Amino acid sequence: MKLLIPGGAGYIGSHMVRYAQEHGHEVVVLDDFSTGHDWAVRDCEILNVNLLDHYKLSQLLKGRQFDGVIHFAAKSLVGESVKKPAMYYRNNVIGTLNLVNEMLNNDINTLVFSSTAAIFGHPVTDKIAEDHPKNPINPYGQSKLMVENMLQDICLANDFNATCLRYFNAAGAHESGEIGEAHDPETHLIPNILKAALSNESNLKVFGVDYSTPDGTCVRDYVHVSDLAQAHLLGFEYMQKYRGFSAFNLGNGDGFSVFDVIKAAEKVVGKSIKYEISPKRDGDPSVLVADSLRAVSMLGWVPSFKNLASIIKSASNWHKNFEDAKV
Ligand code: UFG
């Protein structure tokens, strides 16, 4: 397939690009490099454009043919979205609408959309399946839900197919150790733990210890970024059989608290990791654990990284390379 990958220079996007290339597909990356990295993509054409630049986007995509689009280009930090909601709605909703308009203009009708567990809000069941009520508690989740709803309507009205993949907590790095999670500033738990492990002056913070969870810290379902990439390609096979709109939740189905993750990381790196307790972060639900049975049965998704230690180990290999390269 020839795939257009907006956001292909970002964390999950760059792993998708590698995975698609490793599976014999041709990739064109579209990115504005606002949070993506040029070192994260190779062996492909790159279209440097922001999705909000409607004119440039339309010029760049005019007459181009792709078998499908995998769309990652978005703002994705819960805390930031609470502080800057307009930026999230503009980038995530209007940006996606611009992209979909250009797809419709150029007769490109197959999309895999990067969605999130944040569309669900506070869980009302132990594990979150696709039909769980959707009540996002932050603008990030709200913006992704708005896009899902928009895509559903577009699929109904046009010859258009969209598969939304709702990631739980993406983690880990490519097995080559060449690409991994590098945000600036870094807000995610596993990279922050590994950065603390690699430096002597740890400033790791644990955000909230009075959640209604067994040890008081938030519980999340960590899923390897290469396993997420696998699901996207399966999404295209699925859409050949089942046209229109569909959605799948992607996680391993096991919940780990912040303290569980710190303990698992200590075993992986072989040393203790210092942290301090901080106030809760805005917009964080206490527990998010996926029920991914639908992805397993309908997509044929078979994640390879089933345990937390293997996910942390792959992240740790990359972090070590990345920190060494900076010295
Ligand atoms: N955390 C810390 N210290 C840190 C970083 C995070 O204690 O330095 C805690 C957070 O408060 C949270 C957990 O670790 O309880 C995981 O936080 P991350 O920032 O790694 O990930 P999030 O759970 O915030 O984000 C994920 C996905 C989003 C999704 C969100 C839903 O990355 O796409 O879950 O809330 F929207």
mmCIF file of C-alpha atoms and ligand atoms in Angstrom:
data_model
loop_
_atom_site.group_PDB
_atom_site.id
_atom_site.type_symbol
_atom_site.label_atom_id
_atom_site.label_comp_id
_atom_site.label_asym_id
_atom_site.label_seq_id
_atom_site.Cartn_x
_atom_site.Cartn_y
_atom_site.Cartn_z
ATOM 1 C CA MET A 1 0.000 0.000 0.000
ATOM 2 C CA LYS A 2 0.967 3.622 -0.393
ATOM 3 C CA LEU A 3 0.177 5.318 2.914
ATOM 4 C CA LEU A 4 0.011 8.965 3.933
ATOM 5 C CA ILE A 5 0.943 9.355 7.607
ATOM 6 C CA PRO A 6 0.193 12.788 9.108
ATOM 7 C CA GLY A 7 2.068 13.066 12.403
ATOM 8 C CA GLY A 8 4.544 10.414 11.231
ATOM 9 C CA ALA A 9 7.469 12.191 12.885
ATOM 10 C CA GLY A 10 5.931 11.959 16.359
ATOM 11 C CA TYR A 11 6.267 9.211 18.940
ATOM 12 C CA ILE A 12 3.553 6.749 17.880
ATOM 13 C CA GLY A 13 3.600 7.991 14.274
ATOM 14 C CA SER A 14 7.315 7.279 13.762
ATOM 15 C CA HIS A 15 6.877 3.735 15.072
ATOM 16 C CA MET A 16 3.988 3.342 12.642
ATOM 17 C CA VAL A 17 6.189 4.545 9.777
ATOM 18 C CA ARG A 18 8.883 1.981 10.681
ATOM 19 C CA TYR A 19 6.349 -0.814 11.068
ATOM 20 C CA ALA A 20 4.699 -0.036 7.710
ATOM 21 C CA GLN A 21 8.106 0.129 5.973
ATOM 22 C CA GLU A 22 9.153 -3.160 7.572
ATOM 23 C CA HIS A 23 5.967 -4.699 6.174
ATOM 24 C CA GLY A 24 6.684 -3.565 2.613
ATOM 25 C CA HIS A 25 4.502 -0.447 2.403
ATOM 26 C CA GLU A 26 5.468 2.889 0.888
ATOM 27 C CA VAL A 27 5.078 5.799 3.261
ATOM 28 C CA VAL A 28 4.731 9.564 2.814
ATOM 29 C CA VAL A 29 4.992 11.487 6.101
ATOM 30 C CA LEU A 30 3.114 14.755 6.600
ATOM 31 C CA ASP A 31 4.258 16.706 9.650
ATOM 32 C CA ASP A 32 4.843 20.284 10.791
ATOM 33 C CA PHE A 33 7.630 19.158 13.150
ATOM 34 C CA SER A 34 6.089 21.158 16.010
ATOM 35 C CA THR A 35 6.561 18.143 18.293
ATOM 36 C CA GLY A 36 7.919 15.544 15.845
ATOM 37 C CA HIS A 37 11.597 14.928 15.078
ATOM 38 C CA ASP A 38 13.366 14.779 11.712
ATOM 39 C CA TRP A 39 15.671 12.037 13.067
ATOM 40 C CA ALA A 40 12.649 9.831 13.716
ATOM 41 C CA VAL A 41 11.774 9.325 10.015
ATOM 42 C CA ARG A 42 13.840 7.990 7.158
ATOM 43 C CA ASP A 43 13.526 6.511 3.663
ATOM 44 C CA CYS A 44 10.352 8.387 2.803
ATOM 45 C CA GLU A 45 9.022 11.572 1.256
ATOM 46 C CA ILE A 46 8.179 14.257 3.821
ATOM 47 C CA LEU A 47 5.514 16.930 3.380
ATOM 48 C CA ASN A 48 6.243 19.716 5.856
ATOM 49 C CA VAL A 49 2.891 21.379 6.536
ATOM 50 C CA ASN A 50 0.542 22.174 9.391
ATOM 51 C CA LEU A 51 -2.979 20.781 8.926
ATOM 52 C CA LEU A 52 -4.381 24.217 9.755
ATOM 53 C CA ASP A 53 -2.634 25.659 6.676
ATOM 54 C CA HIS A 54 -5.547 24.754 4.467
ATOM 55 C CA TYR A 55 -4.147 26.309 1.286
ATOM 56 C CA LYS A 56 -0.710 24.675 1.478
ATOM 57 C CA LEU A 57 -2.269 21.338 2.466
ATOM 58 C CA SER A 58 -4.571 21.415 -0.521
ATOM 59 C CA GLN A 59 -1.700 22.332 -2.882
ATOM 60 C CA LEU A 60 0.508 19.528 -1.541
ATOM 61 C CA LEU A 61 -2.175 16.835 -1.736
ATOM 62 C CA LYS A 62 -3.825 17.911 -5.023
ATOM 63 C CA GLY A 63 -4.040 14.949 -7.409
ATOM 64 C CA ARG A 64 -2.063 12.643 -5.115
ATOM 65 C CA GLN A 65 -3.206 9.091 -4.669
ATOM 66 C CA PHE A 66 -2.897 7.028 -1.505
ATOM 67 C CA ASP A 67 -4.401 3.681 -0.574
ATOM 68 C CA GLY A 68 -4.984 5.008 2.901
ATOM 69 C CA VAL A 69 -4.200 7.609 5.538
ATOM 70 C CA ILE A 70 -3.094 6.949 9.133
ATOM 71 C CA HIS A 71 -3.647 10.157 11.060
ATOM 72 C CA PHE A 72 -1.615 10.917 14.193
ATOM 73 C CA ALA A 73 -1.097 14.676 13.832
ATOM 74 C CA ALA A 74 -2.590 16.155 17.000
ATOM 75 C CA LYS A 75 -1.920 17.788 20.326
ATOM 76 C CA SER A 76 -2.015 15.016 22.920
ATOM 77 C CA LEU A 77 -1.347 16.165 26.475
ATOM 78 C CA VAL A 78 -4.224 15.994 28.923
ATOM 79 C CA GLY A 79 -2.852 18.645 31.316
ATOM 80 C CA GLU A 80 -2.028 21.097 28.510
ATOM 81 C CA SER A 81 -5.504 20.627 27.037
ATOM 82 C CA VAL A 82 -7.088 21.730 30.317
ATOM 83 C CA LYS A 83 -5.010 24.934 30.203
ATOM 84 C CA LYS A 84 -5.308 25.601 26.445
ATOM 85 C CA PRO A 85 -8.617 24.107 25.236
ATOM 86 C CA ALA A 86 -8.951 26.340 22.166
ATOM 87 C CA MET A 87 -5.586 25.145 20.877
ATOM 88 C CA TYR A 88 -6.734 21.526 21.272
ATOM 89 C CA TYR A 89 -10.048 22.013 19.475
ATOM 90 C CA ARG A 90 -8.351 23.990 16.690
ATOM 91 C CA ASN A 91 -5.528 21.512 16.084
ATOM 92 C CA ASN A 92 -7.325 18.264 16.667
ATOM 93 C CA VAL A 93 -10.800 18.968 15.296
ATOM 94 C CA ILE A 94 -10.246 21.610 12.599
ATOM 95 C CA GLY A 95 -6.916 20.043 11.583
ATOM 96 C CA THR A 96 -8.599 16.670 11.071
ATOM 97 C CA LEU A 97 -11.526 18.227 9.217
ATOM 98 C CA ASN A 98 -9.066 19.911 6.821
ATOM 99 C CA LEU A 99 -7.325 16.586 6.251
ATOM 100 C CA VAL A 100 -10.580 14.721 5.633
ATOM 101 C CA ASN A 101 -11.743 17.445 3.224
ATOM 102 C CA GLU A 102 -8.582 16.966 1.187
ATOM 103 C CA MET A 103 -9.079 13.203 1.275
ATOM 104 C CA LEU A 104 -12.614 13.650 -0.085
ATOM 105 C CA ASN A 105 -11.390 16.119 -2.742
ATOM 106 C CA ASN A 106 -8.783 13.600 -3.922
ATOM 107 C CA ASP A 107 -10.950 10.452 -3.718
ATOM 108 C CA ILE A 108 -8.916 8.952 -0.873
ATOM 109 C CA ASN A 109 -11.502 7.128 1.212
ATOM 110 C CA THR A 110 -9.771 5.029 3.865
ATOM 111 C CA LEU A 111 -8.577 6.435 7.198
ATOM 112 C CA VAL A 112 -7.196 4.991 10.424
ATOM 113 C CA PHE A 113 -7.568 7.610 13.150
ATOM 114 C CA SER A 114 -5.487 7.859 16.293
ATOM 115 C CA SER A 115 -8.020 8.109 19.121
ATOM 116 C CA THR A 116 -7.667 7.685 22.849
ATOM 117 C CA ALA A 117 -8.958 6.181 26.071
ATOM 118 C CA ALA A 118 -9.524 9.779 27.177
ATOM 119 C CA ILE A 119 -12.844 9.813 25.253
ATOM 120 C CA PHE A 120 -14.394 7.671 28.017
ATOM 121 C CA GLY A 121 -13.821 9.819 31.114
ATOM 122 C CA HIS A 122 -14.332 8.150 34.494
ATOM 123 C CA PRO A 123 -14.863 4.401 34.004
ATOM 124 C CA VAL A 124 -18.117 2.835 35.165
ATOM 125 C CA THR A 125 -16.879 -0.732 34.543
ATOM 126 C CA ASP A 126 -13.580 -2.394 35.586
ATOM 127 C CA LYS A 127 -12.443 -2.683 31.990
ATOM 128 C CA ILE A 128 -13.461 -0.283 29.253
ATOM 129 C CA ALA A 129 -15.012 -1.826 26.142
ATOM 130 C CA GLU A 130 -16.025 0.030 23.000
ATOM 131 C CA ASP A 131 -19.614 0.560 24.150
ATOM 132 C CA HIS A 132 -18.608 2.127 27.490
ATOM 133 C CA PRO A 133 -20.274 5.568 27.979
ATOM 134 C CA LYS A 134 -18.229 8.395 26.483
ATOM 135 C CA ASN A 135 -17.981 11.337 28.849
ATOM 136 C CA PRO A 136 -14.530 12.894 28.452
ATOM 137 C CA ILE A 137 -13.293 14.901 31.428
ATOM 138 C CA ASN A 138 -10.695 16.970 29.588
ATOM 139 C CA PRO A 139 -10.573 18.951 26.309
ATOM 140 C CA TYR A 140 -8.066 16.477 24.800
ATOM 141 C CA GLY A 141 -10.522 13.587 25.157
ATOM 142 C CA GLN A 142 -13.400 15.821 24.081
ATOM 143 C CA SER A 143 -11.545 16.887 20.915
ATOM 144 C CA LYS A 144 -10.871 13.255 19.942
ATOM 145 C CA LEU A 145 -14.497 12.277 20.613
ATOM 146 C CA MET A 146 -15.677 15.189 18.455
ATOM 147 C CA VAL A 147 -13.513 13.838 15.626
ATOM 148 C CA GLU A 148 -14.868 10.304 16.082
ATOM 149 C CA ASN A 149 -18.435 11.653 15.861
ATOM 150 C CA MET A 150 -17.539 13.745 12.832
ATOM 151 C CA LEU A 151 -16.010 10.708 11.088
ATOM 152 C CA GLN A 152 -19.095 8.632 11.829
ATOM 153 C CA ASP A 153 -21.275 11.202 10.030
ATOM 154 C CA ILE A 154 -18.829 11.498 7.120
ATOM 155 C CA CYS A 155 -18.795 7.700 6.681
ATOM 156 C CA LEU A 156 -22.599 7.632 6.599
ATOM 157 C CA ALA A 157 -22.870 10.387 4.015
ATOM 158 C CA ASN A 158 -19.967 9.433 1.717
ATOM 159 C CA ASP A 159 -18.124 6.451 0.341
ATOM 160 C CA PHE A 160 -15.692 6.863 3.234
ATOM 161 C CA ASN A 161 -14.225 4.358 5.731
ATOM 162 C CA ALA A 162 -12.733 5.231 9.101
ATOM 163 C CA THR A 163 -11.338 3.032 11.857
ATOM 164 C CA CYS A 164 -10.713 4.780 15.183
ATOM 165 C CA LEU A 165 -8.134 3.165 17.463
ATOM 166 C CA ARG A 166 -8.401 4.245 21.075
ATOM 167 C CA TYR A 167 -5.029 3.789 22.667
ATOM 168 C CA PHE A 168 -4.672 3.348 26.372
ATOM 169 C CA ASN A 169 -1.125 4.245 27.546
ATOM 170 C CA ALA A 170 1.332 3.963 24.661
ATOM 171 C CA ALA A 171 4.821 3.074 25.883
ATOM 172 C CA GLY A 172 8.065 1.391 24.852
ATOM 173 C CA ALA A 173 10.352 1.895 21.877
ATOM 174 C CA HIS A 174 11.395 0.308 18.582
ATOM 175 C CA GLU A 175 13.518 -2.825 18.969
ATOM 176 C CA SER A 176 16.395 -1.204 17.025
ATOM 177 C CA GLY A 177 16.788 1.331 19.851
ATOM 178 C CA GLU A 178 16.851 4.059 17.156
ATOM 179 C CA ILE A 179 13.507 5.696 17.875
ATOM 180 C CA GLY A 180 11.518 6.089 21.061
ATOM 181 C CA GLU A 181 9.531 8.528 23.181
ATOM 182 C CA ALA A 182 11.077 12.011 23.193
ATOM 183 C CA HIS A 183 8.760 14.844 24.145
ATOM 184 C CA ASP A 184 9.913 18.270 25.242
ATOM 185 C CA PRO A 185 8.885 18.833 27.941
ATOM 186 C CA GLU A 186 8.372 15.153 28.790
ATOM 187 C CA THR A 187 5.159 14.617 30.734
ATOM 188 C CA HIS A 188 4.690 10.832 30.419
ATOM 189 C CA LEU A 189 5.339 8.487 33.284
ATOM 190 C CA ILE A 190 7.673 5.817 31.866
ATOM 191 C CA PRO A 191 10.128 8.223 30.158
ATOM 192 C CA ASN A 192 10.164 10.395 33.269
ATOM 193 C CA ILE A 193 10.937 7.369 35.444
ATOM 194 C CA LEU A 194 13.747 6.303 33.086
ATOM 195 C CA LYS A 195 15.171 9.817 32.934
ATOM 196 C CA ALA A 196 15.201 9.840 36.743
ATOM 197 C CA ALA A 197 16.929 6.441 36.764
ATOM 198 C CA LEU A 198 19.619 7.652 34.353
ATOM 199 C CA SER A 199 20.359 10.939 36.133
ATOM 200 C CA ASN A 200 21.622 11.393 39.645
ATOM 201 C CA GLU A 201 19.383 14.354 40.424
ATOM 202 C CA SER A 202 15.947 12.803 40.201
ATOM 203 C CA ASN A 203 12.999 15.163 40.029
ATOM 204 C CA LEU A 204 10.405 12.471 39.373
ATOM 205 C CA LYS A 205 7.026 13.439 40.758
ATOM 206 C CA VAL A 206 4.147 11.114 41.595
ATOM 207 C CA PHE A 207 0.970 13.061 40.863
ATOM 208 C CA GLY A 208 -1.534 12.197 43.588
ATOM 209 C CA VAL A 209 -1.557 9.417 46.172
ATOM 210 C CA ASP A 210 -5.164 9.726 47.306
ATOM 211 C CA TYR A 211 -7.009 8.284 44.330
ATOM 212 C CA SER A 212 -9.491 5.506 45.125
ATOM 213 C CA THR A 213 -7.084 2.797 43.920
ATOM 214 C CA PRO A 214 -5.289 0.077 45.936
ATOM 215 C CA ASP A 215 -2.149 2.188 46.588
ATOM 216 C CA GLY A 216 -3.705 5.627 46.012
ATOM 217 C CA THR A 217 -1.937 6.320 42.685
ATOM 218 C CA CYS A 218 -3.512 6.276 39.219
ATOM 219 C CA VAL A 219 -3.852 2.957 37.434
ATOM 220 C CA ARG A 220 -3.164 2.699 33.690
ATOM 221 C CA ASP A 221 -2.977 0.031 30.982
ATOM 222 C CA TYR A 222 0.415 0.250 29.218
ATOM 223 C CA VAL A 223 0.580 -1.001 25.631
ATOM 224 C CA HIS A 224 3.659 -1.220 23.426
ATOM 225 C CA VAL A 225 3.895 1.298 20.600
ATOM 226 C CA SER A 226 4.852 -1.391 18.034
ATOM 227 C CA ASP A 227 1.787 -3.417 19.038
ATOM 228 C CA LEU A 228 -0.296 -0.303 18.390
ATOM 229 C CA ALA A 229 1.339 0.006 14.951
ATOM 230 C CA GLN A 230 0.352 -3.584 14.158
ATOM 231 C CA ALA A 231 -3.320 -2.770 14.847
ATOM 232 C CA HIS A 232 -3.305 0.096 12.323
ATOM 233 C CA LEU A 233 -2.341 -2.131 9.405
ATOM 234 C CA LEU A 234 -4.942 -4.672 10.524
ATOM 235 C CA GLY A 235 -7.435 -1.793 10.409
ATOM 236 C CA PHE A 236 -6.988 -1.529 6.640
ATOM 237 C CA GLU A 237 -7.639 -5.261 6.151
ATOM 238 C CA TYR A 238 -10.744 -4.900 8.313
ATOM 239 C CA MET A 239 -12.069 -1.979 6.249
ATOM 240 C CA GLN A 240 -11.845 -4.015 3.054
ATOM 241 C CA LYS A 241 -14.461 -6.349 4.519
ATOM 242 C CA TYR A 242 -16.445 -4.005 6.732
ATOM 243 C CA ARG A 243 -17.032 -0.622 5.121
ATOM 244 C CA GLY A 244 -17.887 2.574 6.969
ATOM 245 C CA PHE A 245 -17.083 3.532 10.557
ATOM 246 C CA SER A 246 -15.612 1.335 13.276
ATOM 247 C CA ALA A 247 -13.733 1.739 16.560
ATOM 248 C CA PHE A 248 -11.503 -0.456 18.723
ATOM 249 C CA ASN A 249 -9.943 -0.104 22.173
ATOM 250 C CA LEU A 250 -6.259 -1.035 22.383
ATOM 251 C CA GLY A 251 -4.617 -2.035 25.648
ATOM 252 C CA ASN A 252 -3.237 -5.152 27.313
ATOM 253 C CA GLY A 253 -6.092 -5.338 29.791
ATOM 254 C CA ASP A 254 -3.896 -5.119 32.920
ATOM 255 C CA GLY A 255 -3.859 -2.094 35.200
ATOM 256 C CA PHE A 256 -0.650 -0.862 36.853
ATOM 257 C CA SER A 257 -0.428 1.927 39.411
ATOM 258 C CA VAL A 258 2.253 4.624 39.262
ATOM 259 C CA PHE A 259 4.042 2.858 42.144
ATOM 260 C CA ASP A 260 3.802 -0.505 40.271
ATOM 261 C CA VAL A 261 5.488 1.101 37.264
ATOM 262 C CA ILE A 262 8.259 2.610 39.412
ATOM 263 C CA LYS A 263 8.891 -0.802 41.050
ATOM 264 C CA ALA A 264 8.940 -2.591 37.674
ATOM 265 C CA ALA A 265 11.355 0.019 36.300
ATOM 266 C CA GLU A 266 13.639 -0.390 39.330
ATOM 267 C CA LYS A 267 13.921 -4.102 38.502
ATOM 268 C CA VAL A 268 14.666 -3.366 34.843
ATOM 269 C CA VAL A 269 17.386 -0.773 35.547
ATOM 270 C CA GLY A 270 18.701 -2.549 38.655
ATOM 271 C CA LYS A 271 18.643 0.446 40.996
ATOM 272 C CA SER A 272 16.218 2.317 43.199
ATOM 273 C CA ILE A 273 14.524 5.379 41.760
ATOM 274 C CA LYS A 274 13.835 8.444 43.900
ATOM 275 C CA TYR A 275 10.576 10.355 43.631
ATOM 276 C CA GLU A 276 8.528 12.924 45.473
ATOM 277 C CA ILE A 277 4.787 13.071 46.044
ATOM 278 C CA SER A 278 3.044 15.962 44.242
ATOM 279 C CA PRO A 279 -0.556 17.190 43.992
ATOM 280 C CA LYS A 280 -2.913 15.544 41.481
ATOM 281 C CA ARG A 281 -2.647 16.649 37.861
ATOM 282 C CA ASP A 282 -5.743 18.285 36.288
ATOM 283 C CA GLY A 283 -7.845 15.982 34.125
ATOM 284 C CA ASP A 284 -6.397 12.607 35.242
ATOM 285 C CA PRO A 285 -8.998 9.836 35.725
ATOM 286 C CA SER A 286 -8.083 7.381 38.525
ATOM 287 C CA VAL A 287 -8.220 4.132 36.522
ATOM 288 C CA LEU A 288 -8.105 3.372 32.778
ATOM 289 C CA VAL A 289 -7.906 -0.278 31.732
ATOM 290 C CA ALA A 290 -8.939 -1.586 28.313
ATOM 291 C CA ASP A 291 -11.149 -4.442 27.282
ATOM 292 C CA SER A 292 -9.564 -5.151 23.874
ATOM 293 C CA LEU A 293 -11.384 -8.379 23.062
ATOM 294 C CA ARG A 294 -13.025 -6.779 20.046
ATOM 295 C CA ALA A 295 -9.638 -5.829 18.534
ATOM 296 C CA VAL A 296 -8.364 -9.347 19.168
ATOM 297 C CA SER A 297 -11.412 -11.075 17.671
ATOM 298 C CA MET A 298 -12.331 -8.683 14.835
ATOM 299 C CA LEU A 299 -8.949 -7.263 13.789
ATOM 300 C CA GLY A 300 -6.911 -10.358 14.646
ATOM 301 C CA TRP A 301 -4.683 -8.160 16.841
ATOM 302 C CA VAL A 302 -1.988 -10.152 18.657
ATOM 303 C CA PRO A 303 0.124 -7.904 20.883
ATOM 304 C CA SER A 304 3.697 -9.174 21.443
ATOM 305 C CA PHE A 305 4.542 -7.153 24.548
ATOM 306 C CA LYS A 306 2.166 -8.621 27.092
ATOM 307 C CA ASN A 307 4.022 -7.703 30.259
ATOM 308 C CA LEU A 308 5.020 -4.377 31.729
ATOM 309 C CA ALA A 309 8.692 -5.287 32.293
ATOM 310 C CA SER A 310 9.233 -6.051 28.590
ATOM 311 C CA ILE A 311 7.661 -2.713 27.639
ATOM 312 C CA ILE A 312 9.816 -0.794 30.141
ATOM 313 C CA LYS A 313 12.924 -2.692 29.009
ATOM 314 C CA SER A 314 12.429 -1.651 25.385
ATOM 315 C CA ALA A 315 11.906 1.978 26.481
ATOM 316 C CA SER A 316 14.977 1.762 28.695
ATOM 317 C CA ASN A 317 17.218 0.533 25.844
ATOM 318 C CA TRP A 318 16.221 3.504 23.747
ATOM 319 C CA HIS A 319 16.516 6.049 26.564
ATOM 320 C CA LYS A 320 20.023 4.904 27.284
ATOM 321 C CA ASN A 321 20.997 5.372 23.602
ATOM 322 C CA PHE A 322 19.261 8.751 23.492
ATOM 323 C CA GLU A 323 20.921 10.092 26.656
ATOM 324 C CA ASP A 324 24.325 8.721 25.497
ATOM 325 C CA ALA A 325 23.909 10.501 22.139
ATOM 326 C CA LYS A 326 23.376 13.837 23.938
ATOM 327 C CA VAL A 327 26.677 13.590 25.841
HETATM 328 N N1 UFG B 1 2.445 10.545 36.217
HETATM 329 C C1 UFG B 1 3.220 10.804 37.326
HETATM 330 N N2 UFG B 1 4.414 11.437 37.136
HETATM 331 C C2 UFG B 1 4.869 11.806 35.910
HETATM 332 C C3 UFG B 1 4.063 11.528 34.788
HETATM 333 C C4 UFG B 1 2.851 10.907 34.989
HETATM 334 O O1 UFG B 1 2.847 10.484 38.449
HETATM 335 O O2 UFG B 1 5.974 12.381 35.819
HETATM 336 C C5 UFG B 1 1.185 9.819 36.408
HETATM 337 C C6 UFG B 1 -0.018 10.552 35.830
HETATM 338 O O3 UFG B 1 -0.596 11.407 36.769
HETATM 339 C C7 UFG B 1 -0.908 9.371 35.441
HETATM 340 C C8 UFG B 1 0.065 8.268 35.066
HETATM 341 O O4 UFG B 1 1.291 8.630 35.670
HETATM 342 O O5 UFG B 1 -1.609 8.945 36.556
HETATM 343 C C9 UFG B 1 0.268 8.135 33.577
HETATM 344 O O6 UFG B 1 0.528 9.433 33.057
HETATM 345 P P1 UFG B 1 1.038 9.680 31.581
HETATM 346 O O7 UFG B 1 1.259 11.162 31.469
HETATM 347 O O8 UFG B 1 2.158 8.780 31.263
HETATM 348 O O9 UFG B 1 -0.170 9.241 30.685
HETATM 349 P P2 UFG B 1 -1.709 9.696 30.786
HETATM 350 O O10 UFG B 1 -2.402 8.607 31.538
HETATM 351 O O11 UFG B 1 -1.911 11.079 31.224
HETATM 352 O O12 UFG B 1 -2.072 9.725 29.276
HETATM 353 C C10 UFG B 1 -2.639 8.659 28.691
HETATM 354 C C11 UFG B 1 -2.514 8.798 27.187
HETATM 355 C C12 UFG B 1 -3.445 9.847 26.697
HETATM 356 C C13 UFG B 1 -4.815 9.646 27.277
HETATM 357 C C14 UFG B 1 -4.767 9.631 28.766
HETATM 358 C C15 UFG B 1 -6.147 9.507 29.369
HETATM 359 O O13 UFG B 1 -1.181 9.147 26.831
HETATM 360 O O14 UFG B 1 -3.523 9.781 25.300
HETATM 361 O O15 UFG B 1 -3.972 8.547 29.141
HETATM 362 O O16 UFG B 1 -6.186 10.157 30.601
HETATM 363 F F1 UFG B 1 -5.596 10.662 26.921
#
